[in-house]
mmCIF file of C-alpha atoms and ligand atoms in Angstrom:
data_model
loop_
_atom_site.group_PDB
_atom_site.id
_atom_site.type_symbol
_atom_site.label_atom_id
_atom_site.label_comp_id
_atom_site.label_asym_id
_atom_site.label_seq_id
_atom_site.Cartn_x
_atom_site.Cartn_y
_atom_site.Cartn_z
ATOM 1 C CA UNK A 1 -55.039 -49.894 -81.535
ATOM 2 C CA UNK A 2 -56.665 -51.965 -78.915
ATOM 3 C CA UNK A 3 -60.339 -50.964 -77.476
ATOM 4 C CA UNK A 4 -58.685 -49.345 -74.158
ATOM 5 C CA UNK A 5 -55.781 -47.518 -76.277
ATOM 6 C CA UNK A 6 -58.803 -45.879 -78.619
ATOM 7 C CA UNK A 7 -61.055 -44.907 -75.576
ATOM 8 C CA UNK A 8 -57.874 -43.412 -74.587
ATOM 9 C CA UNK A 9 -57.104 -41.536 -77.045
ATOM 10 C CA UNK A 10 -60.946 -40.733 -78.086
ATOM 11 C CA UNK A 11 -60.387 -39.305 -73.919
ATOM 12 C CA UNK A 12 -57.540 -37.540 -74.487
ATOM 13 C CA UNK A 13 -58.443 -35.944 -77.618
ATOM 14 C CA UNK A 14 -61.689 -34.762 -76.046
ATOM 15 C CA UNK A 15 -60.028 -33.508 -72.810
ATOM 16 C CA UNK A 16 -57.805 -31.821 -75.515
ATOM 17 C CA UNK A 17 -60.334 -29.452 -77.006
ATOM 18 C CA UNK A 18 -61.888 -29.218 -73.674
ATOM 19 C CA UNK A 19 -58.470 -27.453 -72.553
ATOM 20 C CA UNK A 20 -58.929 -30.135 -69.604
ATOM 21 C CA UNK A 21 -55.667 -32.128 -68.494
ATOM 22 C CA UNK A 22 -56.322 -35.807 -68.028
ATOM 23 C CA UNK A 23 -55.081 -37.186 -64.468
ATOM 24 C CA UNK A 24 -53.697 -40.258 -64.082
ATOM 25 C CA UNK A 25 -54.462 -42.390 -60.496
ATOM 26 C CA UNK A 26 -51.634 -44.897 -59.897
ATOM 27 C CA UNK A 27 -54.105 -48.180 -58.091
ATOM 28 C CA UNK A 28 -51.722 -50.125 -56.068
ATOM 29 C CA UNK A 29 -53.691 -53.220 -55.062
ATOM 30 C CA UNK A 30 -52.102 -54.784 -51.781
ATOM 31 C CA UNK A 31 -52.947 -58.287 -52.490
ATOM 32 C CA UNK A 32 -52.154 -60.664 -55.603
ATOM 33 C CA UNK A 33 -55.203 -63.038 -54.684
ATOM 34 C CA UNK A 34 -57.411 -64.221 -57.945
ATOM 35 C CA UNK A 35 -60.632 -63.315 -56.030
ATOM 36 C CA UNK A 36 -59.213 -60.519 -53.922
ATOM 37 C CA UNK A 37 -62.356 -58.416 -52.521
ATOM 38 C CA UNK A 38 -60.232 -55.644 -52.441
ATOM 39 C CA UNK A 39 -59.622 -55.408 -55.787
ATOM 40 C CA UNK A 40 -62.755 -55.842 -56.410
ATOM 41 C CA UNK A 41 -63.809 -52.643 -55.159
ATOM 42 C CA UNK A 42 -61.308 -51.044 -56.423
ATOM 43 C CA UNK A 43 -62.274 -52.294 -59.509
ATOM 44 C CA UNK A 44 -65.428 -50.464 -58.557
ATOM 45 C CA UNK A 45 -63.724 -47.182 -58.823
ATOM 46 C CA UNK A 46 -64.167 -47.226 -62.449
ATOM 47 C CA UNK A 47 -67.344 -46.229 -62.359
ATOM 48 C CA UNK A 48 -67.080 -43.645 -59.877
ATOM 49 C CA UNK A 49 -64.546 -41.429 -61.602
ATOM 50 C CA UNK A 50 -64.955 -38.070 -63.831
ATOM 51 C CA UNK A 51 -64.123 -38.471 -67.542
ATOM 52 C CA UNK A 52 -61.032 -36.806 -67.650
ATOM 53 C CA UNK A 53 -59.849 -39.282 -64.782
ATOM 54 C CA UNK A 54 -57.893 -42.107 -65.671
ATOM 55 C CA UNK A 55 -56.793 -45.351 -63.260
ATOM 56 C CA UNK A 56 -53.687 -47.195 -63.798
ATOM 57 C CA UNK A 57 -53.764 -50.424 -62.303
ATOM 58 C CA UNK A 58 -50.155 -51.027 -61.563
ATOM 59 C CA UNK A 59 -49.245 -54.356 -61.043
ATOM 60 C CA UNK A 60 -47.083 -55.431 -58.241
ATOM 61 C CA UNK A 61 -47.335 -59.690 -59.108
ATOM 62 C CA UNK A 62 -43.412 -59.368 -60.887
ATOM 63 C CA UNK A 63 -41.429 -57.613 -58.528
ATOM 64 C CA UNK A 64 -39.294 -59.445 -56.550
ATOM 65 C CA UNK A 65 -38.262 -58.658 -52.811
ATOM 66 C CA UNK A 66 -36.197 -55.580 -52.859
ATOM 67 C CA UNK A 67 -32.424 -56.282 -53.015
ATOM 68 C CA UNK A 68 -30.508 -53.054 -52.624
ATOM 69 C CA UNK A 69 -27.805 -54.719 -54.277
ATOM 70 C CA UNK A 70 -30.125 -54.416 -57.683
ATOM 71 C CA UNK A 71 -29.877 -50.960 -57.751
ATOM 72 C CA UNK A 72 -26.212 -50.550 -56.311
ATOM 73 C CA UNK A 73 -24.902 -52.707 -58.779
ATOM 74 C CA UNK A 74 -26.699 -50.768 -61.384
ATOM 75 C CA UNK A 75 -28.663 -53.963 -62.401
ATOM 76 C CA UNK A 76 -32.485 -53.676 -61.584
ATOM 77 C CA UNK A 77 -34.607 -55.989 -62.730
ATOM 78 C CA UNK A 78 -36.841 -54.869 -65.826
ATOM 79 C CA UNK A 79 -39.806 -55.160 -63.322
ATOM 80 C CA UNK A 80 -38.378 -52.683 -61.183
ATOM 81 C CA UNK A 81 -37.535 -50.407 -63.770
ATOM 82 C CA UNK A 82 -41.017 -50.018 -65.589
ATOM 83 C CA UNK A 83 -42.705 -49.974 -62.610
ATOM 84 C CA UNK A 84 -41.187 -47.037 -61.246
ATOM 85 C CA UNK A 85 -41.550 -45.001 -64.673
ATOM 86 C CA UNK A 86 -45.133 -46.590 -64.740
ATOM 87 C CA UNK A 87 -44.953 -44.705 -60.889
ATOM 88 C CA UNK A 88 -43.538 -41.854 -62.304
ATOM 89 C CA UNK A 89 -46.485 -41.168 -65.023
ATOM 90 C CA UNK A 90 -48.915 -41.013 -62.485
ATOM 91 C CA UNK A 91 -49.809 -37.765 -61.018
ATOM 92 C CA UNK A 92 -51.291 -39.451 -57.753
ATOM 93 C CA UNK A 93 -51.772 -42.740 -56.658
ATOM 94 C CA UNK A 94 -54.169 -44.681 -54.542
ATOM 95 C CA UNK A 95 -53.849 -47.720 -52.695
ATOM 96 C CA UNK A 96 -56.690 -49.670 -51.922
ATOM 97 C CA UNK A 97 -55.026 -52.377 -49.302
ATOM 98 C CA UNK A 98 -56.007 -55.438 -47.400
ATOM 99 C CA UNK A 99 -54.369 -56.004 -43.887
ATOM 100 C CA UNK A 100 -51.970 -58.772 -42.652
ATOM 101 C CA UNK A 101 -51.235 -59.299 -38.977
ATOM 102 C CA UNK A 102 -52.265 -55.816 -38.845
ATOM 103 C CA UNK A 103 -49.880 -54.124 -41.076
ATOM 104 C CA UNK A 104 -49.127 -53.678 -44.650
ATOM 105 C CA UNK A 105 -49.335 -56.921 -46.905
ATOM 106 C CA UNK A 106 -45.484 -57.939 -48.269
ATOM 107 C CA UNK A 107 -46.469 -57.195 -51.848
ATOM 108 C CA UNK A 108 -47.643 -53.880 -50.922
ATOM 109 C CA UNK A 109 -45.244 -53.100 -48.969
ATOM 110 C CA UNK A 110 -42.376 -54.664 -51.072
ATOM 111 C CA UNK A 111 -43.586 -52.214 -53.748
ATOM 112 C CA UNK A 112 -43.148 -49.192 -51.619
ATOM 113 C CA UNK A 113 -39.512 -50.145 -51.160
ATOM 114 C CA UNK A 114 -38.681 -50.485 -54.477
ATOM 115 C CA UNK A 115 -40.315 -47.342 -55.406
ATOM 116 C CA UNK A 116 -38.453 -45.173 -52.745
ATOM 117 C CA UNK A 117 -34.734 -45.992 -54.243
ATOM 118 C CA UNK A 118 -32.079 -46.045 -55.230
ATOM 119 C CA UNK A 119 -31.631 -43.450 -52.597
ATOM 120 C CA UNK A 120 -32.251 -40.126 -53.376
ATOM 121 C CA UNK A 121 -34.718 -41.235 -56.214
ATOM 122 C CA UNK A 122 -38.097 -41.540 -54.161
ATOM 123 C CA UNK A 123 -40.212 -42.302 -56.956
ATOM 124 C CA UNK A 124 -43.304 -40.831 -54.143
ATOM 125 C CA UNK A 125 -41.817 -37.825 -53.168
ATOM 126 C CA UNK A 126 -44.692 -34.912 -53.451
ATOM 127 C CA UNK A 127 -47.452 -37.064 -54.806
ATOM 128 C CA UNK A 128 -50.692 -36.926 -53.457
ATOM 129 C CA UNK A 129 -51.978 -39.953 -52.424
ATOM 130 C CA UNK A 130 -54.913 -41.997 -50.682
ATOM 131 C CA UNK A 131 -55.632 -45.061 -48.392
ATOM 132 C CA UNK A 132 -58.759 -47.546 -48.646
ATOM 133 C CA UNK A 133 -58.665 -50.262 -46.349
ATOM 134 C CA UNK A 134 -60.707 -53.639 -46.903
ATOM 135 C CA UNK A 135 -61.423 -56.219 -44.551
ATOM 136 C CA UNK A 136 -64.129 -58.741 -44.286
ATOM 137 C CA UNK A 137 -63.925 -58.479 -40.929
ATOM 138 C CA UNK A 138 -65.105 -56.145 -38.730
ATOM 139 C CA UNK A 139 -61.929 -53.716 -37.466
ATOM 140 C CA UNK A 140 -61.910 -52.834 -41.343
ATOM 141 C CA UNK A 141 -58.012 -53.361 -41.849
ATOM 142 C CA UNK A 142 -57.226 -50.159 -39.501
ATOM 143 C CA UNK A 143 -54.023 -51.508 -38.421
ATOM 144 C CA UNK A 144 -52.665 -51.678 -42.448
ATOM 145 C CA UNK A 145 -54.400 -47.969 -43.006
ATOM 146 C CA UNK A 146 -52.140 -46.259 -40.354
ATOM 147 C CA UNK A 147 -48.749 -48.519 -41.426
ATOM 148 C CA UNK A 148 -49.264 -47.519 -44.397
ATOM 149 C CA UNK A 149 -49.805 -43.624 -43.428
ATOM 150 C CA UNK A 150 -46.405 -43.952 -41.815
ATOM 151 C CA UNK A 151 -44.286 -44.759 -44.692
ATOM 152 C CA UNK A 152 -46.193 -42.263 -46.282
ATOM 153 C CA UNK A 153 -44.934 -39.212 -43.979
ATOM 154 C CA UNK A 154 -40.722 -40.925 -44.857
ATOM 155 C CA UNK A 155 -41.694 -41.178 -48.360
ATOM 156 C CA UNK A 156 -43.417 -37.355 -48.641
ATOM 157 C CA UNK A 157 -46.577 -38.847 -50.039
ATOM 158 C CA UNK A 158 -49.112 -36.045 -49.265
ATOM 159 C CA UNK A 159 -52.199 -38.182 -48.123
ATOM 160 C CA UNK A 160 -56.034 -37.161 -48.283
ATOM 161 C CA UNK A 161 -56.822 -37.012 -44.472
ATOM 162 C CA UNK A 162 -60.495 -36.942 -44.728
ATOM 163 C CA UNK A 163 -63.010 -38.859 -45.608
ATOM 164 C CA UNK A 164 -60.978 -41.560 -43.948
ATOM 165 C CA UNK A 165 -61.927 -44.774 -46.181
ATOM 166 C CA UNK A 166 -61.824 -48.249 -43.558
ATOM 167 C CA UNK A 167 -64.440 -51.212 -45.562
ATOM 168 C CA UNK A 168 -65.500 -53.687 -43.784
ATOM 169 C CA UNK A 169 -67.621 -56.303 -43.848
ATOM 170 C CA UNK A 170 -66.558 -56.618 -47.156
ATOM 171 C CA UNK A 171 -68.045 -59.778 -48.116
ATOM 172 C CA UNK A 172 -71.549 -58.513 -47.860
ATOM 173 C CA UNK A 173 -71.132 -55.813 -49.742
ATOM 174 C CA UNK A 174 -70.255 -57.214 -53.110
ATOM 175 C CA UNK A 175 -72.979 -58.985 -55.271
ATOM 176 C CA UNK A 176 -71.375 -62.266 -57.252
ATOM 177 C CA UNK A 177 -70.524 -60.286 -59.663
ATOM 178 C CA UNK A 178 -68.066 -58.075 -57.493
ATOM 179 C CA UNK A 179 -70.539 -54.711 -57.985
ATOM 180 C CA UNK A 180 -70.924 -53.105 -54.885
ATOM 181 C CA UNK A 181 -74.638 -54.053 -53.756
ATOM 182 C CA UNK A 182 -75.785 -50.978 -51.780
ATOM 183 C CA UNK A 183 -75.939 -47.392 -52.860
ATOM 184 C CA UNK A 184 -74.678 -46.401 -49.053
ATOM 185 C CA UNK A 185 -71.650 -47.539 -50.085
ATOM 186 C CA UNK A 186 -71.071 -45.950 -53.380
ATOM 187 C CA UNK A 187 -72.307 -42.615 -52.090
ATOM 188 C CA UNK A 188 -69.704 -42.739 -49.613
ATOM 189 C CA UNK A 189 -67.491 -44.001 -52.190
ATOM 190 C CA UNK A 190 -67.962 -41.356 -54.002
ATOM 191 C CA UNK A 191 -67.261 -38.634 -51.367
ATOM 192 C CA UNK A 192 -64.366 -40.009 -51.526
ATOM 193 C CA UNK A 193 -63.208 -39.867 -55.009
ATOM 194 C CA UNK A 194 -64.781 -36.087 -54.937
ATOM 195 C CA UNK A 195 -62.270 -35.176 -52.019
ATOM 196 C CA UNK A 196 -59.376 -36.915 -53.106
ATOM 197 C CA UNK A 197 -59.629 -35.008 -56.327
ATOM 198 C CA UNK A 198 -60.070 -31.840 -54.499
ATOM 199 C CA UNK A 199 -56.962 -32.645 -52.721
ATOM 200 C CA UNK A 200 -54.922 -33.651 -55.744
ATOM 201 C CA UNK A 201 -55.883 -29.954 -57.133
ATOM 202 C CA UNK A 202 -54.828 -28.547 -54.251
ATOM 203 C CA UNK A 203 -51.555 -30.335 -53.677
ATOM 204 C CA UNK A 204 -50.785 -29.554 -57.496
ATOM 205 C CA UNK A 205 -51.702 -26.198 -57.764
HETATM 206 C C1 LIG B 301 -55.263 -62.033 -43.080
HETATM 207 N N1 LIG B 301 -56.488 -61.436 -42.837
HETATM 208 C C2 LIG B 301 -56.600 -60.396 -41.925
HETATM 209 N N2 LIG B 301 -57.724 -59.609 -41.884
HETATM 210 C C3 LIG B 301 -57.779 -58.543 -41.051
HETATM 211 O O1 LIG B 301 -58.795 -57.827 -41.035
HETATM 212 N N3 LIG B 301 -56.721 -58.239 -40.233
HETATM 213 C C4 LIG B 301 -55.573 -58.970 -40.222
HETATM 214 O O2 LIG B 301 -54.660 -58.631 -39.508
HETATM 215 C C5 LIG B 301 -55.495 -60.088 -41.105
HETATM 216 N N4 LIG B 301 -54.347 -60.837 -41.177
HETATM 217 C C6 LIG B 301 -54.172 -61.727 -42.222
HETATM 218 C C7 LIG B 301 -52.930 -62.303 -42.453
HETATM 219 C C8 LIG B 301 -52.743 -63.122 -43.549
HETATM 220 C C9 LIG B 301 -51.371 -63.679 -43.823
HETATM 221 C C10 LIG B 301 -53.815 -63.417 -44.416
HETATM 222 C C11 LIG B 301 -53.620 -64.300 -45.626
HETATM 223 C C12 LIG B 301 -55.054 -62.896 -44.175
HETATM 224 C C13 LIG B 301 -57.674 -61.835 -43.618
HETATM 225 C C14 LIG B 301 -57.798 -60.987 -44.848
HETATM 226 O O3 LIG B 301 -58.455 -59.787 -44.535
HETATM 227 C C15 LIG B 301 -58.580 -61.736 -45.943
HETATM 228 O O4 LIG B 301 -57.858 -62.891 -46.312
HETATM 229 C C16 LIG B 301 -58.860 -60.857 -47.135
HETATM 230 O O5 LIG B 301 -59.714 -61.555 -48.010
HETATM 231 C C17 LIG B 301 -57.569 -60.462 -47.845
HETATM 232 O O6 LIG B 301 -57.830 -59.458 -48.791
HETATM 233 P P1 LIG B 301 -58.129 -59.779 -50.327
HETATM 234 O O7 LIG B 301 -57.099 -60.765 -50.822
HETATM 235 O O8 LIG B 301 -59.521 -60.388 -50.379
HETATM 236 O O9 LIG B 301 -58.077 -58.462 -51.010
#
């Protein structure tokens, strides 16, 4: 048993006798970069989070562009295939996104698509879910925020509509170690987290 496998079960034991149900985040990073600032701070997040929270990093680096063929044929790729059950484990999922040309990266995108069929099998449908934007620039990758709300509303992904979360700037606000540097930042941060679990309670209840 590997050190994350025993803090997870040292968790779930706990939560256990607690009578408290561990929830599970889905993190859906929009970009594959190595040094990518926004995961980064969602990496962050970690930190942030009550005990009986737990994030799943899902990662998006194997799938390859949706074919509807795959899943007509009755042939998905294995990449597909765990990464909607890993999808379907989670009780709500976050994405924490960069912006292209003022939309929704491919990868992130691509991801969505795969998770929404074969049709009739929306992976999404009735999840809560939440939106942080990153940009180093500026506009704070508003553009990718509100693409990204409107597949939401066709895939029934309930979203947390307030505290709205658009980073930018992001550059400065990471030391070289990735930790966000300034406790304005992770107080708003944390507003977040706070609401969005208030909202998953309430969308689950
Ligand atoms: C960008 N970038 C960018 N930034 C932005 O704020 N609005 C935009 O529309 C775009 N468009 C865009 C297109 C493409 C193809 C690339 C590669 C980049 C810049 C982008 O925000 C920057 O590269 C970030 O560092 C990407 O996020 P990660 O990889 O650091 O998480």
């Amino acid at each position: 048993m590997g050190i994350a496998n025993i803090t997870r079960y040292t968790l779930l034991y706990t939560n256990k006798r607690i009578g408290m149900h561990t929830l599970y985040i889905g993190v859906l990073v929009g970009s594959l970069r190595r040094d990518s600032y926004s995961r980064k701070l969602a990496n962050n997040l970690a930190a942030l989070i009550p005990e009986h929270v737990q994030l799943n990093f899902i990662d998006l680096s194997e799938l390859p562009m949706y074919n509807q063929d795959f899943d007509d044929d009755g042939t998905p790729p294995n990449s597909y295939t765990s990464f909607r059950s890993s999808l379907k484990r989670c009780d709500a999922v976050l994405f924490v996104t960069p912006e292209y040309n003022r939309s929704v990266p491919a990868v992130l995108k691509n991801a969505i698509d795969i998770g929404s069929r074969p049709y009739g099998k929306n992976i999404w449908d009735g999840k809560p879910g939440a939106i942080i934007s990153v940009s180093p620039g500026h506009l704070s990758a508003f553009g990718a925020n509100h693409h990204l709300r409107q597949s939401m509303v066709f895939l029934n992904i309930l979203p947390l509509q307030q505290p709205e979360a658009y980073i930018g700037n992001i550059k400065k606000l990471l030391d070289e170690n990735g930790k966000i540097n300034n406790e304005e930042t992770i107080l708003f941060l944390k507003s977040f987290v706070a609401a969005f679990l208030k909202w998953i309670e309430q969308v689950r209840k």
